Short mmCIF file of C-alpha atoms in Angstrom, two decimals:
data_model
loop_
_atom_site.label_atom_id
_atom_site.label_comp_id
_atom_site.label_asym_id
_atom_site.label_seq_id
_atom_site.Cartn_x
_atom_site.Cartn_y
_atom_site.Cartn_z
CA MET A 1 32.21 166.32 -43.52
CA SER A 2 34.55 168.17 -43.74
CA GLU A 3 36.09 170.32 -40.33
CA TYR A 4 37.90 172.36 -42.57
CA ALA A 5 35.55 173.72 -45.86
CA ASN A 6 34.85 177.78 -44.96
CA PRO A 7 32.86 179.48 -47.72
CA THR A 8 33.59 182.65 -45.47
CA ASN A 9 36.76 181.99 -47.03
CA ALA A 10 35.46 181.40 -50.24
CA ASN A 11 35.43 184.72 -53.50
CA VAL A 12 33.23 185.44 -56.36
CA TRP A 13 34.59 188.35 -58.44
CA LEU A 14 30.72 189.99 -58.97
CA ASP A 15 33.24 193.70 -60.36
CA GLY A 16 36.44 194.94 -60.92
CA ASP A 17 38.19 197.19 -62.67
CA ALA A 18 41.02 197.41 -64.86
CA PHE A 19 43.59 200.55 -65.26
CA ARG A 20 46.77 200.93 -67.55
CA GLY A 21 49.04 204.15 -66.67
CA ALA A 22 53.33 204.84 -67.79
CA PRO A 23 55.46 202.29 -67.28
CA GLY A 24 57.50 201.73 -64.27
CA ILE A 25 55.62 204.47 -62.04
CA GLU A 26 54.89 203.60 -58.37
CA PRO A 27 51.95 201.87 -57.22
CA PRO A 28 49.27 203.27 -56.07
CA ALA A 29 48.63 204.37 -52.17
CA ASP A 30 45.49 203.10 -52.32
CA PHE A 31 45.07 200.66 -54.84
CA PHE A 32 40.76 200.24 -53.88
CA ALA A 33 40.24 204.80 -53.70
CA LYS A 34 37.34 205.77 -56.42
CA THR A 35 39.86 207.61 -58.61
CA ILE A 36 43.51 206.15 -59.02
CA GLU A 37 45.84 209.01 -60.09
CA ASN A 38 47.54 209.16 -63.21
CA MET A 39 45.87 205.82 -64.35
CA LEU A 40 43.76 205.40 -67.85
CA ALA A 41 40.27 203.00 -67.09
CA TYR A 42 39.34 200.71 -69.33
CA GLY A 43 35.93 201.05 -68.25
CA GLY A 44 33.12 198.36 -69.20
CA VAL A 45 34.65 194.78 -69.20
CA GLU A 46 32.56 191.92 -71.07
CA ALA A 47 32.74 188.57 -69.29
CA GLY A 48 35.58 189.49 -66.96
CA PHE A 49 39.16 188.72 -66.58
CA ASN A 50 41.68 185.93 -66.51
CA ILE A 51 44.77 186.42 -64.71
CA THR A 52 47.22 183.11 -66.28
CA THR A 53 49.69 181.76 -64.89
CA GLU A 54 52.71 179.82 -66.62
CA GLN A 55 56.49 178.44 -66.28
CA SER A 56 58.18 175.31 -67.79
CA VAL A 57 59.90 172.43 -65.49
CA THR A 58 62.02 170.46 -66.76
CA LYS A 59 62.80 167.30 -65.16
CA LYS A 60 66.49 166.93 -65.31
CA LYS A 61 67.96 162.82 -64.83
CA VAL A 62 71.35 160.92 -65.43
CA PHE A 63 72.29 157.27 -66.24
CA ASN A 64 73.59 155.73 -62.70
CA TYR A 65 70.37 157.42 -60.14
CA ARG A 66 67.22 155.55 -61.03
CA GLN A 67 65.05 156.66 -57.63
CA SER A 68 63.90 159.96 -59.16
CA ALA A 69 64.74 163.21 -61.11
CA TYR A 70 68.09 164.46 -60.59
CA LYS A 71 67.41 167.72 -60.66
CA VAL A 72 64.73 170.44 -61.92
CA THR A 73 64.85 173.51 -63.58
CA ARG A 74 62.40 176.14 -64.13
CA ASP A 75 61.85 178.48 -66.10
CA PRO A 76 61.01 181.98 -64.79
CA LEU A 77 56.90 182.46 -64.46
CA ASP A 78 54.83 183.82 -66.91
CA GLU A 79 52.34 186.07 -66.04
CA GLY A 80 49.47 187.61 -67.12
CA VAL A 81 46.00 188.48 -67.64
CA THR A 82 42.86 188.72 -70.89
CA PHE A 83 40.28 190.55 -70.76
CA ARG A 84 38.05 192.00 -73.15
CA ALA A 85 37.29 195.91 -73.01
CA VAL A 86 33.83 197.21 -74.58
CA ASP A 87 34.34 200.91 -73.86
CA ASP A 88 35.82 203.13 -76.41
CA ASN A 89 38.23 205.55 -74.59
CA GLU A 90 41.28 206.57 -74.33
CA ALA A 91 42.77 203.45 -72.33
CA THR A 92 41.70 201.16 -74.70
CA ARG A 93 42.77 203.47 -77.38
CA LEU A 94 46.26 203.67 -76.75
CA THR A 95 45.99 199.44 -75.69
CA ARG A 96 44.89 199.43 -79.22
CA ALA A 97 47.22 201.41 -80.21
CA MET A 98 50.05 199.11 -79.07
CA GLY A 99 52.61 202.48 -78.69
CA GLY A 100 51.29 203.95 -82.35
CA LYS A 101 49.02 207.07 -82.14
CA VAL A 102 46.04 208.58 -82.15
CA THR A 103 45.43 212.13 -83.73
CA ILE A 104 42.26 214.02 -84.84
CA VAL A 105 41.94 214.58 -88.54
CA ASP A 106 39.18 216.65 -89.78
CA GLY A 107 37.18 216.28 -86.74
CA ARG A 108 37.23 212.42 -86.32
CA TYR A 109 40.02 210.04 -84.75
CA ARG A 110 42.45 208.83 -86.56
CA LEU A 111 43.87 205.31 -84.92
CA GLU A 112 47.78 204.23 -86.43
CA LYS A 113 49.27 201.21 -85.17
CA GLY A 114 52.60 200.75 -83.66
CA ASP A 115 54.98 197.66 -82.51
CA GLY A 116 54.34 197.64 -78.90
CA GLU A 117 54.73 199.26 -76.18
CA GLU A 118 55.13 199.09 -71.89
CA PHE A 119 52.47 200.44 -69.67
CA SER A 120 51.28 200.02 -65.83
CA PHE A 121 48.87 197.96 -65.06
CA LEU A 122 46.00 197.48 -62.10
CA LEU A 123 42.90 195.19 -61.80
CA ARG A 124 41.18 195.47 -58.84
CA LEU A 125 38.24 193.11 -57.96
CA ASP A 126 35.41 193.53 -55.72
CA ASP A 127 32.71 190.68 -54.32
CA GLY A 128 30.42 193.36 -52.36
CA GLU A 129 32.25 192.06 -48.89
CA ASP A 130 35.78 192.28 -49.48
CA ASP A 131 38.04 193.14 -52.44
CA MET A 132 41.31 192.57 -54.08
CA ALA A 133 43.81 194.22 -56.13
CA LEU A 134 46.82 192.89 -59.46
CA TRP A 135 49.35 195.65 -59.99
CA CYS A 136 52.24 195.33 -62.28
CA PRO A 137 54.87 197.84 -63.09
CA ARG A 138 54.71 197.15 -66.68
CA ALA A 139 53.60 195.29 -68.83
CA ALA A 140 52.76 194.61 -72.81
CA LEU A 141 50.61 192.82 -75.38
CA SER A 142 51.42 189.54 -76.33
CA SER A 143 49.45 189.20 -78.83
CA ALA A 144 47.91 191.80 -81.40
CA PRO A 145 44.23 193.09 -79.76
CA THR A 146 41.53 190.81 -81.19
CA ARG A 147 37.97 192.64 -82.11
CA ALA A 148 34.40 191.22 -80.94
CA ALA A 149 32.55 189.80 -83.45
CA ILE A 150 30.47 192.50 -85.65
CA ASP A 151 26.71 190.24 -85.35
CA GLY A 152 24.13 192.41 -84.56
CA GLN A 153 24.34 190.74 -81.24
CA THR A 154 27.71 191.18 -79.91
CA ILE A 155 28.85 194.34 -78.05
CA ASP A 156 31.81 196.08 -79.70
CA GLY A 157 35.13 195.11 -78.21
CA TRP A 158 38.70 194.40 -77.56
CA GLU A 159 40.23 191.22 -76.17
CA PHE A 160 43.79 192.32 -74.44
CA ALA A 161 46.20 189.03 -73.73
CA LEU A 162 48.74 191.10 -71.58
CA THR A 163 52.32 189.75 -70.14
CA PHE A 164 53.34 191.17 -67.36
CA LEU A 165 57.51 191.67 -67.49
CA GLU A 166 57.48 192.25 -64.05
CA LYS A 167 56.65 190.16 -61.01
CA PRO A 168 52.86 191.76 -60.18
CA ILE A 169 52.04 192.30 -56.71
CA GLU A 170 48.77 190.72 -55.35
CA ILE A 171 46.83 192.51 -52.55
CA LEU A 172 45.37 189.79 -51.42
CA PRO A 173 41.34 189.85 -49.40
CA GLY A 174 41.16 189.60 -46.16
CA LYS A 175 42.86 190.91 -43.46
CA PRO A 176 45.19 188.64 -41.51
CA THR A 177 44.94 187.70 -37.87
CA SER A 178 46.88 188.90 -35.15
CA GLU A 179 48.50 185.68 -34.39
CA GLU A 180 49.45 185.61 -39.01
CA ILE A 181 51.43 189.07 -38.54
CA ALA A 182 53.32 187.91 -35.58
CA ALA A 183 54.24 184.83 -37.38
CA ALA A 184 55.35 187.09 -40.82
CA GLY A 185 57.64 189.28 -38.37
CA SER A 186 59.13 186.01 -36.35
#
């Protein structure tokens, strides 16, 4: 049996929330506060979140060097998240509008889509014992929102695929040991 496996170091995220705010705002002082100032919550999210990271790597070869690749070039990281928001609220409507506008006409909301927009994004997850967060000050939809099937079985919702336009900050679960803090400071 492995002497290195430790289930106390693993997480199964059971709960989570997503928020949007104006682009470029400062991160919240407390990512896990009950309310997050200057941000709108998406509310209900069906089937969780899918955090994505992609990067193209090109191996450069030269004629007179045969042991391995001569150099490697890397494109910038392409990071983002996809999720399905099912609450028809302000955060969802603004994201669906893609920089357009939501107005009230004859007592009913009217959504007019735009060409795209940027916004800040916060995702936070909890497993009952620990939590983590993902913060990005600038994100944008990487494709138009897709509506869920309207079939009498599926909760009406919208699939959002976001691309992070700045490097996200991940707030890791757990607390480091004093040895890890000391090593990071040296």
